[in-house]
PDB file of C-alpha atoms and ligand atoms in Angstrom:
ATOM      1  CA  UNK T 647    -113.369  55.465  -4.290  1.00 97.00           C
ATOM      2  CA  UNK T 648    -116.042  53.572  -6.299  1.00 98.00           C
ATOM      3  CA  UNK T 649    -115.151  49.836  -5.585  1.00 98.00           C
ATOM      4  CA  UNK T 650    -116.804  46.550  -7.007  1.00 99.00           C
ATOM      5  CA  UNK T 651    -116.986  43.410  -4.720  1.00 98.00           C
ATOM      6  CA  UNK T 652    -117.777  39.886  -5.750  1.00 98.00           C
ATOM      7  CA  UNK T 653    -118.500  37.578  -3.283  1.00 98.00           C
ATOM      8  CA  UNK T 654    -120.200  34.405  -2.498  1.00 97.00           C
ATOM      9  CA  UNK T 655    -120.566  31.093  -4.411  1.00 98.00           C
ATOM     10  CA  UNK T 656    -121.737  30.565  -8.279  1.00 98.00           C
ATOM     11  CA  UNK T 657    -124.706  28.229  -8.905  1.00 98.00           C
ATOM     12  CA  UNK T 658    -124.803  26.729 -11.851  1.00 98.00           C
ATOM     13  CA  UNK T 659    -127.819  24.579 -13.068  1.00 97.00           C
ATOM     14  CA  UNK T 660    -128.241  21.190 -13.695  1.00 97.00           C
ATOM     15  CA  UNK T 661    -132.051  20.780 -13.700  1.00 97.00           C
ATOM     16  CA  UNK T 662    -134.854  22.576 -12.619  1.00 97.00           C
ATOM     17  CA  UNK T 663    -134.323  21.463  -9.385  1.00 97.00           C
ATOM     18  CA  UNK T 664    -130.393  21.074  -9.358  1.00 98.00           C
ATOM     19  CA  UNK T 665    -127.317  22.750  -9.319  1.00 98.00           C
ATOM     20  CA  UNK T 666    -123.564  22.723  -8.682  1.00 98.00           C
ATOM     21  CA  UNK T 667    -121.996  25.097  -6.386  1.00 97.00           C
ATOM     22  CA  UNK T 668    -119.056  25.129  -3.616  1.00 94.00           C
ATOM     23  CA  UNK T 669    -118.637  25.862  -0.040  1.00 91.00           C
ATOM     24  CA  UNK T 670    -118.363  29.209  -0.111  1.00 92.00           C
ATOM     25  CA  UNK T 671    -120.400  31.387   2.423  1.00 94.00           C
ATOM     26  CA  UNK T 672    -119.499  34.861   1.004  1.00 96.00           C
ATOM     27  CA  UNK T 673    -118.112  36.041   4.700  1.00 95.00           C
ATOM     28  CA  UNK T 674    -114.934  37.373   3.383  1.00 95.00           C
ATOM     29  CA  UNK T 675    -116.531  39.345   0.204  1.00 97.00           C
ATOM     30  CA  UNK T 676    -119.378  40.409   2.522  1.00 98.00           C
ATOM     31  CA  UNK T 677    -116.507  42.043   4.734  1.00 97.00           C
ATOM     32  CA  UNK T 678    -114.474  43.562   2.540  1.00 98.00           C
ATOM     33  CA  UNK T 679    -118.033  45.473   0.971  1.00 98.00           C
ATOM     34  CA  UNK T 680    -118.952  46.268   5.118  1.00 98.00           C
ATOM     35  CA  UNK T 681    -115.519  47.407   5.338  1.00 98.00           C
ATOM     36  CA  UNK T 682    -115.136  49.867   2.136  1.00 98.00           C
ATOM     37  CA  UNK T 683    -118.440  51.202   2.972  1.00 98.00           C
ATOM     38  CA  UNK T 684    -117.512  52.399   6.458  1.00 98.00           C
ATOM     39  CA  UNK T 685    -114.338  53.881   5.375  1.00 98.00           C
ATOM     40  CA  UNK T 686    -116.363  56.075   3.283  1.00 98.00           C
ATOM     41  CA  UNK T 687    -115.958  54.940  -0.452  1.00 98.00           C
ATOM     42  CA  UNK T 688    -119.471  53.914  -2.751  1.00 98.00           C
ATOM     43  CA  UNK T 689    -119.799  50.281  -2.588  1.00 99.00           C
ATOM     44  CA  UNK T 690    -121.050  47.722  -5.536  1.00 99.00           C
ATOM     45  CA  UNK T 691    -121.314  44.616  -3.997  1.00 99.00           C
ATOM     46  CA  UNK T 692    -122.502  41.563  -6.796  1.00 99.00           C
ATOM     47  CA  UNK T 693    -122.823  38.252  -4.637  1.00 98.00           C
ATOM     48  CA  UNK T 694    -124.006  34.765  -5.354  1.00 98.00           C
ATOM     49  CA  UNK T 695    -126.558  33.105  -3.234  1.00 98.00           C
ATOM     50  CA  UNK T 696    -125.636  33.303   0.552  1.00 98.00           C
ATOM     51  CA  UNK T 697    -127.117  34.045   4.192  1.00 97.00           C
ATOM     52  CA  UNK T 698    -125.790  36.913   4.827  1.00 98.00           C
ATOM     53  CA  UNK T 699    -127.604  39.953   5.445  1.00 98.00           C
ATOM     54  CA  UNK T 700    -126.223  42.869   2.924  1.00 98.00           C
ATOM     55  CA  UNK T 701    -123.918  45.476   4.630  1.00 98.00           C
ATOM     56  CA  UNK T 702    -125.236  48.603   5.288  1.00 98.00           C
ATOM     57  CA  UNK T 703    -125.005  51.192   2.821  1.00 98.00           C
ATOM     58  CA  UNK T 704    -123.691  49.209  -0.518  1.00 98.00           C
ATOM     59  CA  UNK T 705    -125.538  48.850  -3.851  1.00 98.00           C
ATOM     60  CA  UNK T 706    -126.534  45.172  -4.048  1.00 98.00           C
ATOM     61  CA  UNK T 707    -126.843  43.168  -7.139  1.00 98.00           C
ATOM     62  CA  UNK T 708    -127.525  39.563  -6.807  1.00 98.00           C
ATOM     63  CA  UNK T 709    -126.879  36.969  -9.216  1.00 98.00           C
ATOM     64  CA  UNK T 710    -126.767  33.150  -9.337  1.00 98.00           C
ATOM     65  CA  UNK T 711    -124.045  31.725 -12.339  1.00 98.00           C
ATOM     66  CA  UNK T 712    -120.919  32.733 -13.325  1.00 98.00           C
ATOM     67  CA  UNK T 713    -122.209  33.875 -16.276  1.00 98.00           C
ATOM     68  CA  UNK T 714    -124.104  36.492 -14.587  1.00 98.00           C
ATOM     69  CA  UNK T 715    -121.541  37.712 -12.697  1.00 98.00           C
ATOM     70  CA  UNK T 716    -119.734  37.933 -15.425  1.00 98.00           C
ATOM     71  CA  UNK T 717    -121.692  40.009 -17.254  1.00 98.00           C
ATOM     72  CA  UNK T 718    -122.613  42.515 -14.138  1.00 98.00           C
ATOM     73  CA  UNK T 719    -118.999  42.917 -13.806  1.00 98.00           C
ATOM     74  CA  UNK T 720    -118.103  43.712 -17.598  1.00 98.00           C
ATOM     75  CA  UNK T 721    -121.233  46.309 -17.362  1.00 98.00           C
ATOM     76  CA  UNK T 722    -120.017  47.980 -14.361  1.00 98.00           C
ATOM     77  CA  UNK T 723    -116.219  47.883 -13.952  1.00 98.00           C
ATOM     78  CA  UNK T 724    -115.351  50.587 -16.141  1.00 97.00           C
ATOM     79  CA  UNK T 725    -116.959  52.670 -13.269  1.00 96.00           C
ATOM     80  CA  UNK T 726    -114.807  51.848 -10.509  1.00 98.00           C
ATOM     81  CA  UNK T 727    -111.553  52.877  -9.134  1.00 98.00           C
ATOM     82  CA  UNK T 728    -111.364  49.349  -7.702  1.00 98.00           C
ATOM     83  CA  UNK T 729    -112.157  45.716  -7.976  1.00 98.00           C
ATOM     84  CA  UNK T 730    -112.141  43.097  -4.987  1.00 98.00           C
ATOM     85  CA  UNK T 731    -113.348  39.616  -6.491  1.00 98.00           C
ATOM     86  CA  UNK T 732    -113.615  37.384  -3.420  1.00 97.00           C
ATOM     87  CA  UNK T 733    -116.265  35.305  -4.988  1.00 98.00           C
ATOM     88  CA  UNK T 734    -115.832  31.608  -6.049  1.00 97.00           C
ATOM     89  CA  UNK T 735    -116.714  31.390  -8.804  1.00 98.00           C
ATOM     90  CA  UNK T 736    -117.858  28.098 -10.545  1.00 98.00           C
ATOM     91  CA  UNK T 737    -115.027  27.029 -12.871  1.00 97.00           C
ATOM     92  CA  UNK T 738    -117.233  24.717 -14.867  1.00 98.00           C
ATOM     93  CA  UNK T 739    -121.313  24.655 -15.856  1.00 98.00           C
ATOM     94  CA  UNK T 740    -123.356  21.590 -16.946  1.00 98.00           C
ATOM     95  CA  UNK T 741    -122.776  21.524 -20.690  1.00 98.00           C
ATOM     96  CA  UNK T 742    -126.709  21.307 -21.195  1.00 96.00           C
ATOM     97  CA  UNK T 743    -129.204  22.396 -18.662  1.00 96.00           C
ATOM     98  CA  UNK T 744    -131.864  19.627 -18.521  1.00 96.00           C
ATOM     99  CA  UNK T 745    -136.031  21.289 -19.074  1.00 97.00           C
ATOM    100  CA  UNK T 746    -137.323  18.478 -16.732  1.00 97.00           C
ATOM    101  CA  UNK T 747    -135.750  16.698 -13.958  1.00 97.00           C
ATOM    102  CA  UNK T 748    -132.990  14.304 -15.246  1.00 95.00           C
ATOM    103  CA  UNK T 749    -134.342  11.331 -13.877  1.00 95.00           C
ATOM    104  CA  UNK T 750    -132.700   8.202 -12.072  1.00 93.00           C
ATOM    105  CA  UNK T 751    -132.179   5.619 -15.325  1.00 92.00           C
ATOM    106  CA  UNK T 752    -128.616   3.946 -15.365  1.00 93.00           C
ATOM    107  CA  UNK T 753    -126.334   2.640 -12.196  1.00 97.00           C
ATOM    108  CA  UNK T 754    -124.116   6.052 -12.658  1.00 96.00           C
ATOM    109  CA  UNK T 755    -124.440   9.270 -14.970  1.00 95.00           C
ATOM    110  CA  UNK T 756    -122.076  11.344 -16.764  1.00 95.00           C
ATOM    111  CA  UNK T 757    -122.351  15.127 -16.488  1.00 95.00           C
ATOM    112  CA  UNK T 758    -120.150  16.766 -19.196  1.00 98.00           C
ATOM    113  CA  UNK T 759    -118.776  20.346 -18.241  1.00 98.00           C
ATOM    114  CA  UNK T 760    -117.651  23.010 -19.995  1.00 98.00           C
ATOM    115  CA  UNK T 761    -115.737  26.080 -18.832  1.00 98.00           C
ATOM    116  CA  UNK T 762    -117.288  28.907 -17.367  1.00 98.00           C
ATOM    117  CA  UNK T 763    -115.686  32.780 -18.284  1.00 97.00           C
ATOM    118  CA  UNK T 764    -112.891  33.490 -16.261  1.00 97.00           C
ATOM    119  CA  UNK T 765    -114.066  36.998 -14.468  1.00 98.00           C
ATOM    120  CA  UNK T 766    -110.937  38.209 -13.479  1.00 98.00           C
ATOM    121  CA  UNK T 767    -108.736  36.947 -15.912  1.00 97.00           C
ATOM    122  CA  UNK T 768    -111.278  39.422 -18.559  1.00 98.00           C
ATOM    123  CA  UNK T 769    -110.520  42.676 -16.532  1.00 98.00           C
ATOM    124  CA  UNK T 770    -107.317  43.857 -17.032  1.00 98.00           C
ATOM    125  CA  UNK T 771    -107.144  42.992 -21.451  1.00 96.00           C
ATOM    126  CA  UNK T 772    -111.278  42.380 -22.300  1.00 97.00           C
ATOM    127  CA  UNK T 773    -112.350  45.406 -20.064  1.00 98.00           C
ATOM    128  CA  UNK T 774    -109.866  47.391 -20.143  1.00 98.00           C
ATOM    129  CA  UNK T 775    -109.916  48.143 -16.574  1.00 98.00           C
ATOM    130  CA  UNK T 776    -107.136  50.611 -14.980  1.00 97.00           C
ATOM    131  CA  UNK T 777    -108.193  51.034 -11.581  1.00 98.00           C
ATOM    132  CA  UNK T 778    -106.371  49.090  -8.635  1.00 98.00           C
ATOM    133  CA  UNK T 779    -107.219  45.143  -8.993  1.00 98.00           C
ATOM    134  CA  UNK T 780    -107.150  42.444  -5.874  1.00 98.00           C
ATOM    135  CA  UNK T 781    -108.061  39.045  -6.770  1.00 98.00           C
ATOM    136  CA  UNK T 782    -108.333  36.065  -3.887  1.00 97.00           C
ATOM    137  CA  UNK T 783    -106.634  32.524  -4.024  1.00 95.00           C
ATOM    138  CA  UNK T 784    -108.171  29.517  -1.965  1.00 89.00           C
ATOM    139  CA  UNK T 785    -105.919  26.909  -2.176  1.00 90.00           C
ATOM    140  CA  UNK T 786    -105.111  23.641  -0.553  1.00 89.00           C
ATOM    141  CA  UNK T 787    -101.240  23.693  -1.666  1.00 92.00           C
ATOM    142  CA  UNK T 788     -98.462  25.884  -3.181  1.00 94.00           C
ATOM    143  CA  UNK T 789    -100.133  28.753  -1.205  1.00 94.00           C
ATOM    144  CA  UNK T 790     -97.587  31.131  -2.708  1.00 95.00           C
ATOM    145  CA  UNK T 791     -96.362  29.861  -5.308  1.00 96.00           C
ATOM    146  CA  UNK T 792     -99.941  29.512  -7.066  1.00 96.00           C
ATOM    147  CA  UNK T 793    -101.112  33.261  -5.747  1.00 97.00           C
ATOM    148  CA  UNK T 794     -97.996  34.715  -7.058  1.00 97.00           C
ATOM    149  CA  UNK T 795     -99.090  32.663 -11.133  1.00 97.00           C
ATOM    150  CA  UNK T 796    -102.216  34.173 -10.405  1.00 97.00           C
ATOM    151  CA  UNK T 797    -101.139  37.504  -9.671  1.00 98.00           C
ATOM    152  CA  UNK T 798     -98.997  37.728 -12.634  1.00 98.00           C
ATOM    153  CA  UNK T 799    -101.187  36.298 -15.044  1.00 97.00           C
ATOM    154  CA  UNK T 800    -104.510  38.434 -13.940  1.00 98.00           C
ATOM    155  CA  UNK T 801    -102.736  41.502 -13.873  1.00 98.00           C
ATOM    156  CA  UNK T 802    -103.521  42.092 -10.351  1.00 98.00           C
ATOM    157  CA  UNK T 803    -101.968  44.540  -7.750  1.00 98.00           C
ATOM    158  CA  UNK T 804    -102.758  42.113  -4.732  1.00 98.00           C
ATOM    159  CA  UNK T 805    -103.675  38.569  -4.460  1.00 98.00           C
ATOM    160  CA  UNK T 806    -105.006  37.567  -1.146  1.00 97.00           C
ATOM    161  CA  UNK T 807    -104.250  33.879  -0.317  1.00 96.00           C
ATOM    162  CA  UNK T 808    -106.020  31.189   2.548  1.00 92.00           C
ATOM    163  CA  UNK T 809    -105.229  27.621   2.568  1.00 90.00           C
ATOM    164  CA  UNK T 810    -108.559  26.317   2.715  1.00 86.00           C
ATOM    165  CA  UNK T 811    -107.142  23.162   3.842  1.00 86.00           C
ATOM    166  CA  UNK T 812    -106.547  24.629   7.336  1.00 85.00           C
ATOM    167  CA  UNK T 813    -109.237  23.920  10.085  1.00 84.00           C
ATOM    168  CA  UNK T 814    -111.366  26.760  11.051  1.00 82.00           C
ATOM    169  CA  UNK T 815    -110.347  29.605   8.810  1.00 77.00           C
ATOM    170  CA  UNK T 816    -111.240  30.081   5.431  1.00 69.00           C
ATOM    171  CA  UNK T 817    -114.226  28.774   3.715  1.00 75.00           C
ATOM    172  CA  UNK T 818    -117.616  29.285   5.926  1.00 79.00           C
ATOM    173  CA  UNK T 819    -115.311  30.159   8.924  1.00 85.00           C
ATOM    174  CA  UNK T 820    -115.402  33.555  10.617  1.00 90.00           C
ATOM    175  CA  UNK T 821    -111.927  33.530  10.599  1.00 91.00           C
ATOM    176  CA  UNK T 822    -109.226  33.636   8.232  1.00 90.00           C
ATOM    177  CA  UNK T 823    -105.717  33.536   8.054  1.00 92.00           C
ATOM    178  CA  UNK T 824    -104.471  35.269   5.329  1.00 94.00           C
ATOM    179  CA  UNK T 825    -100.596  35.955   2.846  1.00 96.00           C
ATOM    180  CA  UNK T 826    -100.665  39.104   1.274  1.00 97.00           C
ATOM    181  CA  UNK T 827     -99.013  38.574  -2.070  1.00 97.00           C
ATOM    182  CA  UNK T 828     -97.596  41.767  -4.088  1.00 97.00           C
ATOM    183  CA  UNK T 829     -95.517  41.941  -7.132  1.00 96.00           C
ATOM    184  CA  UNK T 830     -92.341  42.911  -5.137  1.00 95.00           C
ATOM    185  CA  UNK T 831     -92.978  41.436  -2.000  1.00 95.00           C
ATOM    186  CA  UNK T 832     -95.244  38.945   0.469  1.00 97.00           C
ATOM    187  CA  UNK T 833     -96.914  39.553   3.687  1.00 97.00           C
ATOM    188  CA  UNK T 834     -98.238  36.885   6.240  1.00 96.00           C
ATOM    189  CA  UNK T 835    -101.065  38.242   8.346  1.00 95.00           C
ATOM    190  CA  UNK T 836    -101.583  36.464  11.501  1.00 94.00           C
ATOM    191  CA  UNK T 837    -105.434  34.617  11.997  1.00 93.00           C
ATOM    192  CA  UNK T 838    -108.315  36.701  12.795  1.00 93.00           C
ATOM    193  CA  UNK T 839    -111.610  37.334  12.563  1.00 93.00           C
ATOM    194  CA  UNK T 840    -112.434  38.257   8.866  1.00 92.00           C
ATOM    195  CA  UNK T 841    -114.581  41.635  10.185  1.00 95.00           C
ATOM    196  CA  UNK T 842    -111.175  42.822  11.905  1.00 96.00           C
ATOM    197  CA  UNK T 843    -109.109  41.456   8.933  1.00 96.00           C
ATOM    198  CA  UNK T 844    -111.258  43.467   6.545  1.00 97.00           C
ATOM    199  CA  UNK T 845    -110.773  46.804   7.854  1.00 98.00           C
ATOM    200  CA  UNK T 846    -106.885  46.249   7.426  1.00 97.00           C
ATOM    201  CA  UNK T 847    -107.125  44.878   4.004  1.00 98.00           C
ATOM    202  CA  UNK T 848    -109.352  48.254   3.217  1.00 98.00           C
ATOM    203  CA  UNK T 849    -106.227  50.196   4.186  1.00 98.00           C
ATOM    204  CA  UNK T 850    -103.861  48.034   1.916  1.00 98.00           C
ATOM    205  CA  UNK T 851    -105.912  48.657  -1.152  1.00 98.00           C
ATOM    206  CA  UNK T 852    -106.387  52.195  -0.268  1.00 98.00           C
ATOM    207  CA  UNK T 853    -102.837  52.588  -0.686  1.00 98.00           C
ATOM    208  CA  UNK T 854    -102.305  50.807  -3.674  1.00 98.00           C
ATOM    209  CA  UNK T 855    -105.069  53.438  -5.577  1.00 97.00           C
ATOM    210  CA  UNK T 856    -103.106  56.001  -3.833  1.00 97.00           C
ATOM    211  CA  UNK T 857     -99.895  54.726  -4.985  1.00 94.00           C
ATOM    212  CA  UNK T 858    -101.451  54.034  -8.879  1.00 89.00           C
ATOM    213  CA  UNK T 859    -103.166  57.308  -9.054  1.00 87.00           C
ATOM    214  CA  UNK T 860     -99.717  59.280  -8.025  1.00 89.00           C
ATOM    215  CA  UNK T 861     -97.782  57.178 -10.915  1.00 83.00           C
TER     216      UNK T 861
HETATM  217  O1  C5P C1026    -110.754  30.086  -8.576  1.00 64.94           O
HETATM  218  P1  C5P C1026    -109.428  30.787  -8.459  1.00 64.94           P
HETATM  219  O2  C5P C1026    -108.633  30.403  -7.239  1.00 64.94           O
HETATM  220  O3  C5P C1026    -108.628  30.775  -9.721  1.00 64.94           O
HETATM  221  O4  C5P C1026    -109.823  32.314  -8.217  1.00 64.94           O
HETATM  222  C1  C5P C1026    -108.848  33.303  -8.181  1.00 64.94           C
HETATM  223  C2  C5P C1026    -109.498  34.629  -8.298  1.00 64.94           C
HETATM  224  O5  C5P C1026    -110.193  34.729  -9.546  1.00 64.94           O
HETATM  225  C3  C5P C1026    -110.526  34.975  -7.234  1.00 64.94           C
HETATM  226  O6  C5P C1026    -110.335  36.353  -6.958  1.00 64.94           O
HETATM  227  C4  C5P C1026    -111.857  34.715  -7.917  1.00 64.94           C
HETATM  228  O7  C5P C1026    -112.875  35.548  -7.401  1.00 64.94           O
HETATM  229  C5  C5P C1026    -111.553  35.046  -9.363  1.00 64.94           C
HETATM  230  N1  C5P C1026    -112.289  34.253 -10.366  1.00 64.94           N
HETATM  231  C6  C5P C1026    -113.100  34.895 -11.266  1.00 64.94           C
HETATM  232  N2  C5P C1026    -113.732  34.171 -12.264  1.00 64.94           N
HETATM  233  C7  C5P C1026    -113.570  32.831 -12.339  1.00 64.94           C
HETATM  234  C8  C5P C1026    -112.747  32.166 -11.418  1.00 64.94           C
HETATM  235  C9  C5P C1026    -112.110  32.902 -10.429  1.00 64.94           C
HETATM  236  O8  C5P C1026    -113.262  36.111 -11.199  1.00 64.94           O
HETATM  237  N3  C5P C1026    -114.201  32.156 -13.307  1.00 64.94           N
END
């Protein structure tokens, strides 16, 4: 298969020397692209800013804002048999990016925000995309419950949902824990590394393209 990953953080600028972002390392996007590429399918891996080095073997395509990612994904999803977005994506950019350094004035400072594209949500009606689609959902409650809205709404064949509220899996952990949310059904996966956790979510996904491209 040809397979798009995102992965990794958005940063989105304030200044010339700021920027918002989030706590994502990429680990679990990086994976999944290390993952697909040993089982033998053509990789396109487009990742935000991290320290990770880039898996053997996959096309690379950095990018910094949401923006960007958005547009690398609307240019090259209509190539691919399937999409993994693991990235997390900034939901909201500074409204105005400043030319010079915003400089300390007033006691506080109000940033307004404005909503960046949503990536996924564009795939399935914008793009036009009929390949197999697995989204991710980091949340801190309603673990099901808010993968299962997401699933629905995004037109995906697979959310995969952490509860980043746990300690030591998830966000810049090497491990993850990990429910596997489908339209007719839900699996719980127990903790594990995220390189052994990859391989088996690989294997999933394979199966859903099988299962699509025999319907
Ligand atoms: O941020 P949220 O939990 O809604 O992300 C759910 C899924 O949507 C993830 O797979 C994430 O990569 C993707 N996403 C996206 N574009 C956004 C926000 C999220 O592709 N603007």
């Amino acid at each position: 298969m040809r397979v798009l990953v995102t992965a990794g953080p958005t940063r989105e600028a304030l200044d010339p020397v700021r920027y918002l972002t989030n706590r994502s390392s990429g680990k679990m996007g990086y994976a999944m692209a290390d993952a697909f590429a040993r089982a033998g399918h053509a990789v396109l891996l487009v990742s935000g800013p991290t320290q990770l080095d880039i898996p053997e073997g996959v096309d690379f395509l950095p990018i910094e804002t949401a923006e960007e990612m958005f547009d690398a994904v609307k240019r090259y999803i209509g190539k691919m048999d399937a999409a993994v977005f693991a990235a997390a994506v900034a939901d909201y950019r500074p409204a105005v990016v400043s030319d010079q350094k915003i400089k300390k004035t007033g006691e506080t400072l109000t940033l307004e925000l404005v909503r960046t594209p949503d990536i996924l949500g564009s795939v399935r009606g914008d793009f036009g995309f009929t390949g197999t689609l697995v989204g991710f959902a980091a949340e801190t409650q309603n673990l099901q419950q808010n993968a299962r809205e997401k699933l629905r709404k995004k037109g995906c064949d697979l959310v995969i949902a952490n509860d980043v509220s746990k300690p030591g899996i998830g966000f810049d952990s090497d491990r993850n824990e990990v429910l596997l949310v489908f339209p007719e059904h839900v699996e719980a996966l127990p903790e594990d590394e995220k390189h052994h956790l990859a391989p088996r979510l690989v294997r999933e996904i394979e199966r859903l393209a099988a299962e699509r491209a025999s319907n």
